[in-house]
Amino acid sequence: MIVFLHWVGWAIWLGAQLTFMVWGPVAKRLPLEAWAYTWDTLSKIQRWIVAPAAAVATVTGIVLSMQYAQRDTPEGASLGATWLIVMQSLGLLAGIMTLALATPLVNRLAFLAAKSIESGTQDERAEPVRRKLALVASISGVFILVSLYFSAVKP
């Protein structure tokens, strides 16, 4: 069950995070109301889908690592294997980045979008926040993909 939750967690996490890669750049060219609605919707996706999936994947990854370390098999001797260390480290970093950095940034953008609607013009603080989010989410996404690669290929 833990493995299932781990796989479902990172699959949903990565899939939902791809939504941001499509809609983030598109939103820049939208009129104010559509731009604000987009960031409000993306903040809900982050809060209700991405963050919980990242938390599930991260926690189950830690549990799986602890279970793997307790095995009395020759596999237990491979705890220092490069593929395992890279997979665990990058997965944990991606989880921390998503939960501690990306989620607050998306929520900040949604807040600035609401303020922009009230004022009738896009808040000047929104673009720097969007750029930070793009950087954090891109790094996190690369970490997820590299972690997945090391998990699957075990080079």
XYZ file of C-alpha atoms in Angstrom:
155
model
C 0.000 0.000 0.000
C 2.873 2.395 0.789
C 4.422 1.830 -2.640
C 1.050 2.440 -4.293
C 0.559 5.699 -2.369
C 4.104 6.756 -3.225
C 3.624 6.150 -6.949
C 0.198 7.783 -7.044
C 1.539 10.726 -5.039
C 4.419 11.546 -7.342
C 2.388 10.836 -10.494
C -0.320 13.307 -9.442
C 2.315 15.759 -8.203
C 4.243 15.743 -11.465
C 1.111 15.732 -13.617
C -0.492 18.630 -11.796
C 2.784 20.531 -11.771
C 2.832 20.293 -15.570
C -0.370 22.364 -15.524
C 1.686 25.270 -14.226
C 4.226 24.843 -17.030
C 1.431 25.353 -19.548
C -0.797 27.944 -17.852
C 1.876 30.069 -16.172
C 3.354 31.401 -19.431
C -0.072 31.600 -21.108
C -1.443 33.717 -18.252
C 1.109 36.465 -18.898
C -0.644 37.391 -22.145
C -4.212 37.286 -20.843
C -6.398 40.286 -20.010
C -6.467 41.238 -16.327
C -9.618 39.343 -15.324
C -8.576 36.139 -17.106
C -5.052 36.470 -15.676
C -6.439 36.849 -12.146
C -8.868 33.953 -12.589
C -6.035 31.760 -13.899
C -3.871 32.392 -10.833
C -6.821 31.913 -8.499
C -7.510 28.545 -10.141
C -3.835 27.540 -10.131
C -3.583 28.359 -6.434
C -6.493 25.994 -5.790
C -4.778 23.278 -7.847
C -1.609 23.837 -5.820
C -3.451 23.776 -2.488
C -5.761 20.855 -3.159
C -3.776 18.656 -5.560
C -0.062 19.462 -5.861
C 0.783 20.096 -2.193
C -1.093 17.053 -0.799
C 0.367 14.800 -3.509
C 3.860 16.144 -2.787
C 3.344 15.543 0.929
C 2.108 11.980 0.342
C 4.994 11.196 -2.025
C 7.572 12.683 0.348
C 6.269 11.000 3.508
C 5.792 7.613 1.838
C 9.272 7.942 0.319
C 10.716 8.408 3.794
C 8.712 5.419 5.080
C 9.874 3.259 2.158
C 13.485 4.265 2.806
C 13.154 3.291 6.463
C 11.568 -0.054 5.528
C 14.299 -0.688 2.953
C 17.006 -0.008 5.538
C 15.523 -2.570 7.948
C 15.614 -5.478 5.504
C 17.870 -8.429 6.320
C 18.698 -9.080 2.693
C 21.621 -8.339 0.415
C 19.552 -5.352 -0.766
C 20.040 -3.827 2.678
C 23.736 -3.657 1.845
C 22.980 -1.378 -1.118
C 21.805 1.502 1.068
C 24.850 3.482 -0.011
C 24.136 2.900 -3.698
C 24.424 6.082 -5.731
C 21.054 5.637 -7.434
C 19.287 5.311 -4.083
C 21.015 8.290 -2.496
C 20.304 10.504 -5.532
C 16.675 9.364 -5.732
C 16.046 9.968 -2.030
C 17.906 13.276 -1.850
C 16.317 14.834 -4.923
C 12.859 13.543 -4.005
C 13.137 15.027 -0.530
C 14.462 18.346 -1.868
C 11.651 18.503 -4.443
C 9.081 17.854 -1.726
C 10.508 20.551 0.520
C 10.708 23.053 -2.351
C 7.129 22.354 -3.401
C 5.652 22.557 0.081
C 7.792 25.322 1.593
C 8.420 27.556 -1.427
C 6.113 26.912 -4.393
C 2.853 26.666 -2.444
C 3.288 30.009 -0.630
C 4.365 31.672 -3.898
C 1.262 30.451 -5.748
C -0.944 31.586 -2.888
C 0.788 34.981 -2.975
C 0.064 35.251 -6.709
C -3.606 34.466 -6.103
C -3.708 37.173 -3.419
C -2.044 39.682 -5.770
C -4.455 38.674 -8.536
C -7.428 39.456 -6.277
C -5.862 42.805 -5.350
C -5.294 43.505 -9.044
C -8.972 42.967 -9.832
C -9.896 45.402 -7.056
C -7.512 48.069 -8.349
C -8.206 47.463 -12.049
C -4.532 46.992 -12.936
C -2.048 44.170 -12.465
C -0.110 44.552 -9.225
C 3.546 45.312 -9.951
C 4.610 42.741 -7.330
C 2.997 39.888 -9.284
C 5.618 39.464 -12.012
C 8.603 39.056 -9.643
C 6.595 36.507 -7.634
C 5.676 34.661 -10.845
C 9.355 34.552 -11.882
C 10.365 33.129 -8.496
C 7.598 30.546 -8.744
C 8.692 29.553 -12.252
C 12.262 29.044 -11.040
C 11.306 27.079 -7.918
C 8.769 24.908 -9.750
C 11.183 24.231 -12.624
C 13.945 23.135 -10.264
C 11.503 21.007 -8.283
C 10.183 19.427 -11.490
C 13.694 18.588 -12.689
C 14.451 17.063 -9.287
C 11.328 14.892 -9.561
C 12.257 13.714 -13.065
C 15.890 12.973 -12.159
C 14.724 11.144 -9.035
C 12.314 9.118 -11.154
C 15.105 8.333 -13.626
C 17.394 7.047 -10.875
C 14.525 5.013 -9.431
C 13.700 3.367 -12.744
C 17.145 2.878 -14.268
C 19.288 2.394 -11.141
C 22.498 3.284 -13.019
